[in-house]
Coordinates of C-alpha atoms and ligand atoms in Angstrom, one line a residue:
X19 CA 0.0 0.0 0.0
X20 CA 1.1 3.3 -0.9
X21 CA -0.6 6.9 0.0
X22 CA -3.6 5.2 0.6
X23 CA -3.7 2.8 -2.2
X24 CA -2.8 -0.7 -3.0
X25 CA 0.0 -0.7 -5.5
X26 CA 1.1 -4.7 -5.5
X27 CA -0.5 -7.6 -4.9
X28 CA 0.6 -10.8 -5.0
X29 CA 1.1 -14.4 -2.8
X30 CA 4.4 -14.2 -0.2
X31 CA 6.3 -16.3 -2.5
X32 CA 5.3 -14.4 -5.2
X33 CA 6.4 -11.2 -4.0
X34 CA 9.6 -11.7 -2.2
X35 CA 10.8 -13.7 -5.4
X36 CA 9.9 -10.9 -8.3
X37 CA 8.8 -7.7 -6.5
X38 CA 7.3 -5.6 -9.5
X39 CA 6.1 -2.2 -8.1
X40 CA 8.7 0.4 -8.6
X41 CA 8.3 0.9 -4.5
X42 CA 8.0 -2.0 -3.3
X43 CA 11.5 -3.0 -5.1
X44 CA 12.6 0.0 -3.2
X45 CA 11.0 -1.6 0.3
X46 CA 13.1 -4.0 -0.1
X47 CA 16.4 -2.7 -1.3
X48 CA 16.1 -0.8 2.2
X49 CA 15.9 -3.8 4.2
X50 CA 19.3 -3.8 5.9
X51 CA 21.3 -7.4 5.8
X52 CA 24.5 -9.0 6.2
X53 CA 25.4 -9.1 2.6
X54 CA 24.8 -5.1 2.5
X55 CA 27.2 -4.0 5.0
X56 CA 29.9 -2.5 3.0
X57 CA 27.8 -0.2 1.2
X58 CA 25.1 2.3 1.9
X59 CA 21.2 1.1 2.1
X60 CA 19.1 2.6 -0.3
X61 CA 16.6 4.9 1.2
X62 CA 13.3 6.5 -0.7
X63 CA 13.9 9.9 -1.0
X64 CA 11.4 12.2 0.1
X65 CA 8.3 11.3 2.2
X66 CA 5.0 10.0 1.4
X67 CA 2.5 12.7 0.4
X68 CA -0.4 13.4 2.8
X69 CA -3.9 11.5 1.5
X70 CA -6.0 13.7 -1.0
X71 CA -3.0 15.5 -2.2
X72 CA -2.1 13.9 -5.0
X73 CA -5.6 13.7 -7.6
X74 CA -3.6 13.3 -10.8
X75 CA -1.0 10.7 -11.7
X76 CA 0.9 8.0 -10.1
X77 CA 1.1 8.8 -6.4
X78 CA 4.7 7.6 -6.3
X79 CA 5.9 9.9 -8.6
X80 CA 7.9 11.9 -7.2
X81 CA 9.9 9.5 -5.6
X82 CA 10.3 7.2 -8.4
X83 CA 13.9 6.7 -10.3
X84 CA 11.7 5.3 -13.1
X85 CA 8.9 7.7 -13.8
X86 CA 8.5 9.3 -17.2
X87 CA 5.8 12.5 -18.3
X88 CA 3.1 9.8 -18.1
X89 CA 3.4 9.4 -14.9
X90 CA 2.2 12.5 -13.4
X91 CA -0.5 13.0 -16.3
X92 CA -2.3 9.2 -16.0
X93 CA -3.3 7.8 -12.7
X94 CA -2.2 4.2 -13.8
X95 CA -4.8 1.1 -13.8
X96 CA -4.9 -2.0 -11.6
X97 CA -3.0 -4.1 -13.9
X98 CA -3.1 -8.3 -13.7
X99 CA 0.3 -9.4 -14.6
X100 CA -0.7 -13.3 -14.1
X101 CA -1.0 -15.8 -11.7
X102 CA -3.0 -14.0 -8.8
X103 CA 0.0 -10.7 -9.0
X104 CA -1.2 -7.0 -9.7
X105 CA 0.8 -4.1 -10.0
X106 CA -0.7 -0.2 -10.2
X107 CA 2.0 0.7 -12.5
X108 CA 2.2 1.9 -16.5
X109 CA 5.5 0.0 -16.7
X110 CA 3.2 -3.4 -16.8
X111 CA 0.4 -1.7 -18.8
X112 CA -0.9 -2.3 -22.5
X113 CA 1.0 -4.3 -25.0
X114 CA 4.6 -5.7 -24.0
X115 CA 3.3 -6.6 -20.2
X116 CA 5.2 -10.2 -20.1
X117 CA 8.7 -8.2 -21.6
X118 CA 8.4 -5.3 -19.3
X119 CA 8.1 -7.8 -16.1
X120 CA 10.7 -9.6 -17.4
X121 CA 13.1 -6.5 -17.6
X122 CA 12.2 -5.0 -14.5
X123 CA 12.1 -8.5 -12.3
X124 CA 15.2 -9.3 -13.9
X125 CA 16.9 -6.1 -12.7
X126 CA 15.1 -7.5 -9.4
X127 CA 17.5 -10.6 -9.5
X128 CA 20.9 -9.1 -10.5
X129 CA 20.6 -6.6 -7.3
X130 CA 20.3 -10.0 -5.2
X131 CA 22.7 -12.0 -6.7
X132 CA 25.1 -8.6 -5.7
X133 CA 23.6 -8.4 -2.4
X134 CA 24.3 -12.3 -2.4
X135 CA 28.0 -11.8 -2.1
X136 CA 29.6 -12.8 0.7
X137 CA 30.6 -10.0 3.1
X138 CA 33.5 -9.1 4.0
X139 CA 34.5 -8.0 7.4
X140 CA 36.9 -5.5 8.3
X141 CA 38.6 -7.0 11.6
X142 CA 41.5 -4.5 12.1
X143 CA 43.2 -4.5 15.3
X144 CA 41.7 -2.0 17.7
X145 CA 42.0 -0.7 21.1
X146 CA 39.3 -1.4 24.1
X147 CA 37.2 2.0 24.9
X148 CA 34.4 -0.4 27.1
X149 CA 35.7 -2.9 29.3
X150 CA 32.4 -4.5 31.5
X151 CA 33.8 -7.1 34.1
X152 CA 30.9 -9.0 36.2
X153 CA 28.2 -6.4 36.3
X154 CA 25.0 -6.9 38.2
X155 CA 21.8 -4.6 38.6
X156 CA 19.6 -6.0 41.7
X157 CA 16.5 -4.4 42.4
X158 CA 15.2 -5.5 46.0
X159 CA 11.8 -6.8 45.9
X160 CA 9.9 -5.3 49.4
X161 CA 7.1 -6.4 51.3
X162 CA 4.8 -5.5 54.2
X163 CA 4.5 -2.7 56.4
X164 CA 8.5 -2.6 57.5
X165 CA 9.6 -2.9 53.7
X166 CA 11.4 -5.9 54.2
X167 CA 13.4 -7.1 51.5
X168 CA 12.2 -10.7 50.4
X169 CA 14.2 -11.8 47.7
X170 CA 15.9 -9.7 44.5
X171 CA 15.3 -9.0 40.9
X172 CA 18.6 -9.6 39.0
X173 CA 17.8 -7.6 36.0
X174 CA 21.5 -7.6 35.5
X175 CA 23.6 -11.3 36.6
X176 CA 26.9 -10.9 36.4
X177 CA 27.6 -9.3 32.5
X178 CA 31.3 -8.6 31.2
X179 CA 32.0 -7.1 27.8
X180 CA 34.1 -5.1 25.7
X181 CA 33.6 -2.8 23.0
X182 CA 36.6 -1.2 21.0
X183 CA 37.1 1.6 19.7
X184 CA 35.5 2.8 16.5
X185 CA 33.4 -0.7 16.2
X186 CA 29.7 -2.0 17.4
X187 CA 28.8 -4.7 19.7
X188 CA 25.1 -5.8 19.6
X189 CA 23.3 -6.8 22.5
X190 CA 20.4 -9.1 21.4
X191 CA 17.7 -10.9 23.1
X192 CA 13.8 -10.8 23.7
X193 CA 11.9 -8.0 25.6
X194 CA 12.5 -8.2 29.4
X195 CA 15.6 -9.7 29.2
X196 CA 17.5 -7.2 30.8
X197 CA 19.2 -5.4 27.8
X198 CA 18.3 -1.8 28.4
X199 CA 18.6 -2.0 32.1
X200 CA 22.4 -2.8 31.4
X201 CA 22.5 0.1 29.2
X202 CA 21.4 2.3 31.6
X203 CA 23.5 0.9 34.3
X204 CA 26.6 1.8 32.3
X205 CA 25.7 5.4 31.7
X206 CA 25.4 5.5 35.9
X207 CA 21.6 6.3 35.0
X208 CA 20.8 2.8 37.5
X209 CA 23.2 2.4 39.6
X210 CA 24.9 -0.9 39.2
X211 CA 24.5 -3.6 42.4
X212 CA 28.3 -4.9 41.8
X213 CA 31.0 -4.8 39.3
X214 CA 33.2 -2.8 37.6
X215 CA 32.8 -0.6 34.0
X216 CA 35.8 0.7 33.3
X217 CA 36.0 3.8 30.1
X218 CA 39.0 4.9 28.0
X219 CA 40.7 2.7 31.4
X220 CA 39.3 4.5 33.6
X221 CA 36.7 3.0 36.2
X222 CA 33.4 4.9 35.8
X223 CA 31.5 3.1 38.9
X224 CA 31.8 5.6 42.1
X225 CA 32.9 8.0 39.9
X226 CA 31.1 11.0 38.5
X227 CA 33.5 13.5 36.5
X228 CA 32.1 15.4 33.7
X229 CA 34.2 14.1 31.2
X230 CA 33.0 10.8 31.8
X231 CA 29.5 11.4 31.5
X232 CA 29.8 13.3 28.4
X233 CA 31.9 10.5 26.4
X234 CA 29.2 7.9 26.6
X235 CA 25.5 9.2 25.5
X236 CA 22.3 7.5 25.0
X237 CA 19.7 7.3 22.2
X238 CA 16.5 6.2 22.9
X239 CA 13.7 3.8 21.2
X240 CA 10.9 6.2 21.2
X241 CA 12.2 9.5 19.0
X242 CA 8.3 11.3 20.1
X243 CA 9.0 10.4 23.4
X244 CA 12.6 11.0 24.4
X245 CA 12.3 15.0 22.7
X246 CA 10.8 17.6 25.4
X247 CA 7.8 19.5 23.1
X248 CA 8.1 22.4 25.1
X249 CA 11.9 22.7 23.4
X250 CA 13.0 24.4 20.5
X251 CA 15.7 21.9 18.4
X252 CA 18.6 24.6 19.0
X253 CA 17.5 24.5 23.1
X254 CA 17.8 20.6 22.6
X255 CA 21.0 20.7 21.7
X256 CA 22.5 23.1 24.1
X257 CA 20.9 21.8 27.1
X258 CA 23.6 19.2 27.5
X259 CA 26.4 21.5 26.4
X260 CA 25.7 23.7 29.1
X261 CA 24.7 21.6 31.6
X262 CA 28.6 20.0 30.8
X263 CA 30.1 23.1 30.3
X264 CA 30.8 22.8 26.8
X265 CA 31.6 25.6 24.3
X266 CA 31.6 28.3 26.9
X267 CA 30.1 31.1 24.6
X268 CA 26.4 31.3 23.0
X269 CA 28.6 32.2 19.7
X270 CA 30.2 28.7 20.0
X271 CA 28.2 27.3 21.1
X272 CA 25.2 28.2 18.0
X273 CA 28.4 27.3 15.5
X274 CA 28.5 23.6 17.4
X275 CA 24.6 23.5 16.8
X276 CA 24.7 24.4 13.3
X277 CA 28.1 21.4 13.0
X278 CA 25.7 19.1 14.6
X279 CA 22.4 19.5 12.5
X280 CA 25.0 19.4 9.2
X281 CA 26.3 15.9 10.5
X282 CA 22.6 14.5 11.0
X283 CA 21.8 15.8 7.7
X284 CA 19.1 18.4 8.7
X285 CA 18.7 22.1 7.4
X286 CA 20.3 24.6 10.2
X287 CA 17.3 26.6 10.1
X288 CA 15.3 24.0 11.5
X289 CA 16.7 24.7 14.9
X290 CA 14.1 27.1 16.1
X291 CA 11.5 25.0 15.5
X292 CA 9.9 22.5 17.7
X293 CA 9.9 18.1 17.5
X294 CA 6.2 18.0 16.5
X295 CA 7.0 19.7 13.5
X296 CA 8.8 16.7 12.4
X297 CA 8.5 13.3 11.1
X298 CA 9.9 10.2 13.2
X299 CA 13.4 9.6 10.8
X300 CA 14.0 13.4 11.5
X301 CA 13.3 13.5 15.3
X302 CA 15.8 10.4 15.5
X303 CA 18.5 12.5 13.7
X304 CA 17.4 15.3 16.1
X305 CA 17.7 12.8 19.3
X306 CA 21.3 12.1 17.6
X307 CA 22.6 15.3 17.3
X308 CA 22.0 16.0 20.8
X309 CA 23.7 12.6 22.0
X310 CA 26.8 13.9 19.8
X311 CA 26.5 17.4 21.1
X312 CA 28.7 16.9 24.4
X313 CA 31.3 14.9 21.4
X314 CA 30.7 11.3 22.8
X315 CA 33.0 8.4 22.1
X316 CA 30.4 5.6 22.7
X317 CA 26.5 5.8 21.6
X318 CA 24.0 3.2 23.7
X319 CA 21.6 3.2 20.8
X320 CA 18.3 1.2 22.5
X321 CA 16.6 0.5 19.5
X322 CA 16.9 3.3 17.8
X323 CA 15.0 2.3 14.6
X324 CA 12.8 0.3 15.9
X325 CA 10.2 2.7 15.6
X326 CA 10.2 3.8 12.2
X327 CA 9.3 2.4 9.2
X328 CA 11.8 0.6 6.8
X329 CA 13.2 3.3 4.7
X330 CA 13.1 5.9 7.3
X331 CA 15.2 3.1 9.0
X332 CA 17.2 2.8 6.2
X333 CA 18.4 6.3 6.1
X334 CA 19.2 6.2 10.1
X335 CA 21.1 3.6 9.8
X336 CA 23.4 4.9 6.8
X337 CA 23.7 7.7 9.3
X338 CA 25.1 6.0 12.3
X339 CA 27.5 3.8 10.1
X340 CA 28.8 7.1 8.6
X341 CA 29.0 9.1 12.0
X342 CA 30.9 6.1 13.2
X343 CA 33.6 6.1 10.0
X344 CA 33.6 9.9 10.5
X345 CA 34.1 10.5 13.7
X346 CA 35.6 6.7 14.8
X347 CA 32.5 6.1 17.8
X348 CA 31.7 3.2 19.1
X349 CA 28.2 2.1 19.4
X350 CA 26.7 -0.6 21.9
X351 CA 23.6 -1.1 19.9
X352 CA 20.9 -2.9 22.1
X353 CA 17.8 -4.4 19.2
X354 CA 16.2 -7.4 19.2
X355 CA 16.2 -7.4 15.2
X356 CA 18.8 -9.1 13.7
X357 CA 18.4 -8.1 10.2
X358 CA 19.5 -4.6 11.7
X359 CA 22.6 -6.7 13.9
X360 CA 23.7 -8.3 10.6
X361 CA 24.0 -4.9 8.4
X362 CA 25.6 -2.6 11.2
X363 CA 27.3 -4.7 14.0
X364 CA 31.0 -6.4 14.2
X365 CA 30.9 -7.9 17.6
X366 CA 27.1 -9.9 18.9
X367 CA 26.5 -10.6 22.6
X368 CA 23.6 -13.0 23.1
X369 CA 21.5 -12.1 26.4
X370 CA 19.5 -14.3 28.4
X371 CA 17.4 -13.0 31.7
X372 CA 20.2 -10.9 32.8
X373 CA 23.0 -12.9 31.0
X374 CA 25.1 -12.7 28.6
X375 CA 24.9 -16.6 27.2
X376 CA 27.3 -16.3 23.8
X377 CA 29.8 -13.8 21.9
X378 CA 31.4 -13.5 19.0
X379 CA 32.0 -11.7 16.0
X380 CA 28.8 -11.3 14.1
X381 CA 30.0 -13.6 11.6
X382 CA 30.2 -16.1 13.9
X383 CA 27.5 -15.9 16.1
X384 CA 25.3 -15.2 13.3
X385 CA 26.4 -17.8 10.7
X386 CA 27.3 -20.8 13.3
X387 CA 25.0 -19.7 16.1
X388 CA 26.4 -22.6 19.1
X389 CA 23.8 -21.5 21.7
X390 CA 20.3 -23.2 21.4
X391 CA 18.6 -20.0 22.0
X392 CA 20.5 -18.2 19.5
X393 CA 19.8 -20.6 17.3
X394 CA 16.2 -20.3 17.8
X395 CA 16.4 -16.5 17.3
X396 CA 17.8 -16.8 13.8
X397 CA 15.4 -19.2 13.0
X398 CA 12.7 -17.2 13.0
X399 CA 14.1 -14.3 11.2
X400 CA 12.2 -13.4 8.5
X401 CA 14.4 -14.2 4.9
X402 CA 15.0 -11.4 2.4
X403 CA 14.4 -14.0 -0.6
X404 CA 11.6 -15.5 1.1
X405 CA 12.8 -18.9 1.8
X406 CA 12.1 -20.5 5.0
X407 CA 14.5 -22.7 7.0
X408 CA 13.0 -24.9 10.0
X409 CA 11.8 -22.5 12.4
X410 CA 12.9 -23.6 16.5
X411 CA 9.9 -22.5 18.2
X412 CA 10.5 -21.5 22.2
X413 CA 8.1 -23.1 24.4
X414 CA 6.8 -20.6 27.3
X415 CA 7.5 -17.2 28.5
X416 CA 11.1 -15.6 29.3
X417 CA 11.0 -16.4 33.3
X418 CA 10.4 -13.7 35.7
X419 CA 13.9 -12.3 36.6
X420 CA 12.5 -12.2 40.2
X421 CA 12.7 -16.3 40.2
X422 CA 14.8 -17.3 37.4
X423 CA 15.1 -21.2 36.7
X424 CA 18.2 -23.1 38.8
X425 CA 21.4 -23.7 37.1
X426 CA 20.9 -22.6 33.1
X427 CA 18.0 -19.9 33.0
X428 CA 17.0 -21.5 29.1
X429 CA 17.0 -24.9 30.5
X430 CA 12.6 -24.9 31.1
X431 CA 12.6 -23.8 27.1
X432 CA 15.5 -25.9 25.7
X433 CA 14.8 -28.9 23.5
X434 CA 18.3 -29.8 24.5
X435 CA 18.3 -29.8 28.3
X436 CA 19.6 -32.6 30.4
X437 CA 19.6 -33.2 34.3
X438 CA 22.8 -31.3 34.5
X439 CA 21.5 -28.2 32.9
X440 CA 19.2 -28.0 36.0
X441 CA 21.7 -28.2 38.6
X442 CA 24.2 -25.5 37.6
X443 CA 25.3 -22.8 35.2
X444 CA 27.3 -24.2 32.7
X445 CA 31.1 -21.7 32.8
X446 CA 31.9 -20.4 28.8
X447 CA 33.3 -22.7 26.2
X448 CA 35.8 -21.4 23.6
X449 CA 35.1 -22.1 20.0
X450 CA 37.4 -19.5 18.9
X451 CA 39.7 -16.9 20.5
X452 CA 36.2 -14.5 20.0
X453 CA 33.7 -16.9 19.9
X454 CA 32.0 -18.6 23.1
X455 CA 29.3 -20.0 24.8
X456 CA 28.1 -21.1 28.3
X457 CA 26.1 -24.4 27.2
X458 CA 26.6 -28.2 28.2
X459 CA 26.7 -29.2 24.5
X460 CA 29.7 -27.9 24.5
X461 CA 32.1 -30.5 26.2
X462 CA 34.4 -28.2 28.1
X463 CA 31.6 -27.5 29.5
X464 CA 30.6 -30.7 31.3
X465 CA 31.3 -31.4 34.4
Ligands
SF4_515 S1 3.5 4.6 -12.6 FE1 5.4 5.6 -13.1 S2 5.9 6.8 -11.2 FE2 4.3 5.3 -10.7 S3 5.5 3.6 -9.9 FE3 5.1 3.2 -12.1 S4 6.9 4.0 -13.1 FE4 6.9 4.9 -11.1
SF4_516 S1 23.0 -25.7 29.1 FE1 21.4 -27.2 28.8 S2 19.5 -26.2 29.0 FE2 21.1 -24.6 28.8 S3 21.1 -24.1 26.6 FE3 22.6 -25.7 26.9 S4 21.5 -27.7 26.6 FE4 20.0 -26.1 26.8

């Protein structure tokens, strides 16, 4: 559907095979994946035109690389291309129809058979900016009239990490699982019940300098939630600039603001405007600027697309992997969707209520997944060419943090568990220098 009307129809297999509208080719040239991750996604220019203002023509127009004068003269006809697929489009109109599907499908193909290359990885050797040893965030659960403390909710159970500089580590894993509550415990915002988080080599935890809190900002999920309405964009972005006393004039500070909206790719004379006057993709880059106002080395980017829609997500991403060439960040970047992981991360952490259960490059966690529950994550990621492999399907709910399963946490969900799963947490096992996980299938494991 497209500004109110349907442009493509066609069964799944149908679709994802030989996409024929000129948009939804572009749907899903935007979809981010592993085999992209060397080169830009393509995003639709423009935005979708409100409903009723476009009476003449193809509504898609002006966003189309393929439109001709016809276009904007001729509303096109519902057009039957065979087999139970329709396309509103005069490409597949009149006379020609089967050689015109032909072309345009075809061009379909040859992008995937690019996109089907194998990527390549850049693994150069890089220093640590993030060093996470044996964190844990405990919230004590009270009851009765004295508030007594009857047991804990380990949110957090014991994480350690690194992230170098100038790369992204992905923190994956279902809702609840304790992901953004480890986010927020290394930016001090909850304060952490043990461990250490030590920045740049420095230990952050007891600590509270300026500097430290200005190198590691967060972007948030919701980009209509995490902007104050009552705020002009230019007040956005000085708030934290002052409040860290950085640029110590108005003069400077203005200059940085104009800088910032350049390197999100807005206008600088949207800065006395306000966020409802813009659409989700842009209050994003807004929410970005004003992490990389107080010049951050690390972004905790809680899923920072997840909100948008696929092209708008497109363009964000293109941003942060740019930002991150430009100006060498490093992102922890906390999602549960792995197409997203695939296209933008280098290093995957795996979480489980409140633990980290395997690591590894992305290549290796994503290609040869060791864990059972990463394995059953992958399996039901949707495929870009529409085949389906056998999906693992998790029985039950992710266990209440509050009273988390003995020994391995998965073990109630795991098609794999034995009796030893049940009595104790199974330590890591190696299957590279970067690659490991805490599972009995594993033999080092055992025992
Ligand atoms: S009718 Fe023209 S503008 Fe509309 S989708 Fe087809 S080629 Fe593009
Ligand atoms: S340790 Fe046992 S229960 Fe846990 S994931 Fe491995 S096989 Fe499954």
């Amino acid at each position: 559907m497209y500004a109110g009307q349907i442009v493509e129809q066609a069964t799944r297999e149908q679709l994802f095979a030989r996409p024929l509208h000129p948009y939804t080719q572009k749907l899903f040239a935007a979809l981010p994946h592993a085999a992209r991750r060397n080169q830009p996604l393509t995003a639709i220019p423009g935005s979708v035109p409100p409903l009723g203002s476009i009476t003449q023509g193809c509504r898609f127009t002006a966003r189309c690389d393929k439109a001709w004068s016809l276009c904007s003269e001729k509303t096109p006809d519902w057009t039957e291309v065979g087999e139970g697929q329709g396309v509103r489009c005069h490409l597949y109109e009149g006379q020609g129809t089967r050689g015109k599907v032909q072309e345009v499908g075809s061009k379909g193909k040859s992008e995937q058979r690019q996109d089907d290359s194998k990527p390549t990885l850049h693994l150069a050797p890089c220093t640590l900016l993030l060093q996470v040893s044996d964190l844990r965030v405990h919230f004590p659960i009270r009851k009765g009239v004295l508030q007594r403390e009857i047991g804990q909710v380990k949110a957090v159970d014991g994480v350690s990490m690194e992230i170098p500089r100038g790369r992204t580590l992905a923190l994956v894993g279902e809702s609840g699982c304790g992901k953004t509550t480890l986010g927020k415990a290394l930016l001090q915002l909850i304060p952490p019940t043990a461990g250490s988080v030590r920045f740049a080599g420095r230990e952050l935890i007891g600590a509270n300098s300026r500097e430290q809190r200005a190198a590691m900002q967060m972007v948030f999920q919701d980009p209509y939630a995490s902007l104050n309405p009552k705020m002009r964009v230019a007040e956005i972005l000085e708030e934290g600039m002052t409040a860290l006393n950085i640029e110590n004039n108005s003069a400077a500070r203005q200059e940085h603001i104009d800088t910032l909206l350049d390197q999100v790719g807005l206008a600088r004379n949207i800065k006395w405007r306000y966020p409802h006057e813009f659409s989700g993709g842009q209050r994003q880059r807004i929410a970005i600027a004003r992490a990389l106002a107080v010049s951050p080395q690390l972004l905790i980017c809680d899923e920072p697309t997840s909100a948008l829609d696929v092209s708008v997500q497109a363009q964000i991403l293109n941003l942060l992997k740019s930002l991150q060439q430009k100006l060498d960040l490093s992102y922890l970047f906390i999602t549960h969707n792995l197409a997203v992981v695939e296209y933008l991360a280098h290093e995957v952490c795996v979480m489980y209520l409140g633990r980290i259960v395997e690591r590894g490059t992305a290549e290796e966690v994503l290609r040869a997944p060791k864990h059972p529950y990463t394995q059953a994550l992958l399996s039901a990621v949707p495929r870009i060419d529409g085949a389906r492999g056998e999906r693992i399907r998790l029985e039950g709910d992710l266990p209440s943090p509050a009273n988390p399963p003995q020994g391995c946490h998965f073990a109630p969900r795991c098609s794999h568990a034995m009796e030893q799963c049940r009595k104790s947490y199974p330590s890591a096992t190696n299957h590279s220098p970067t690659h490991s996980v805490h599972c009995y299938l594993y033999g080092d494991s055992l025992g």
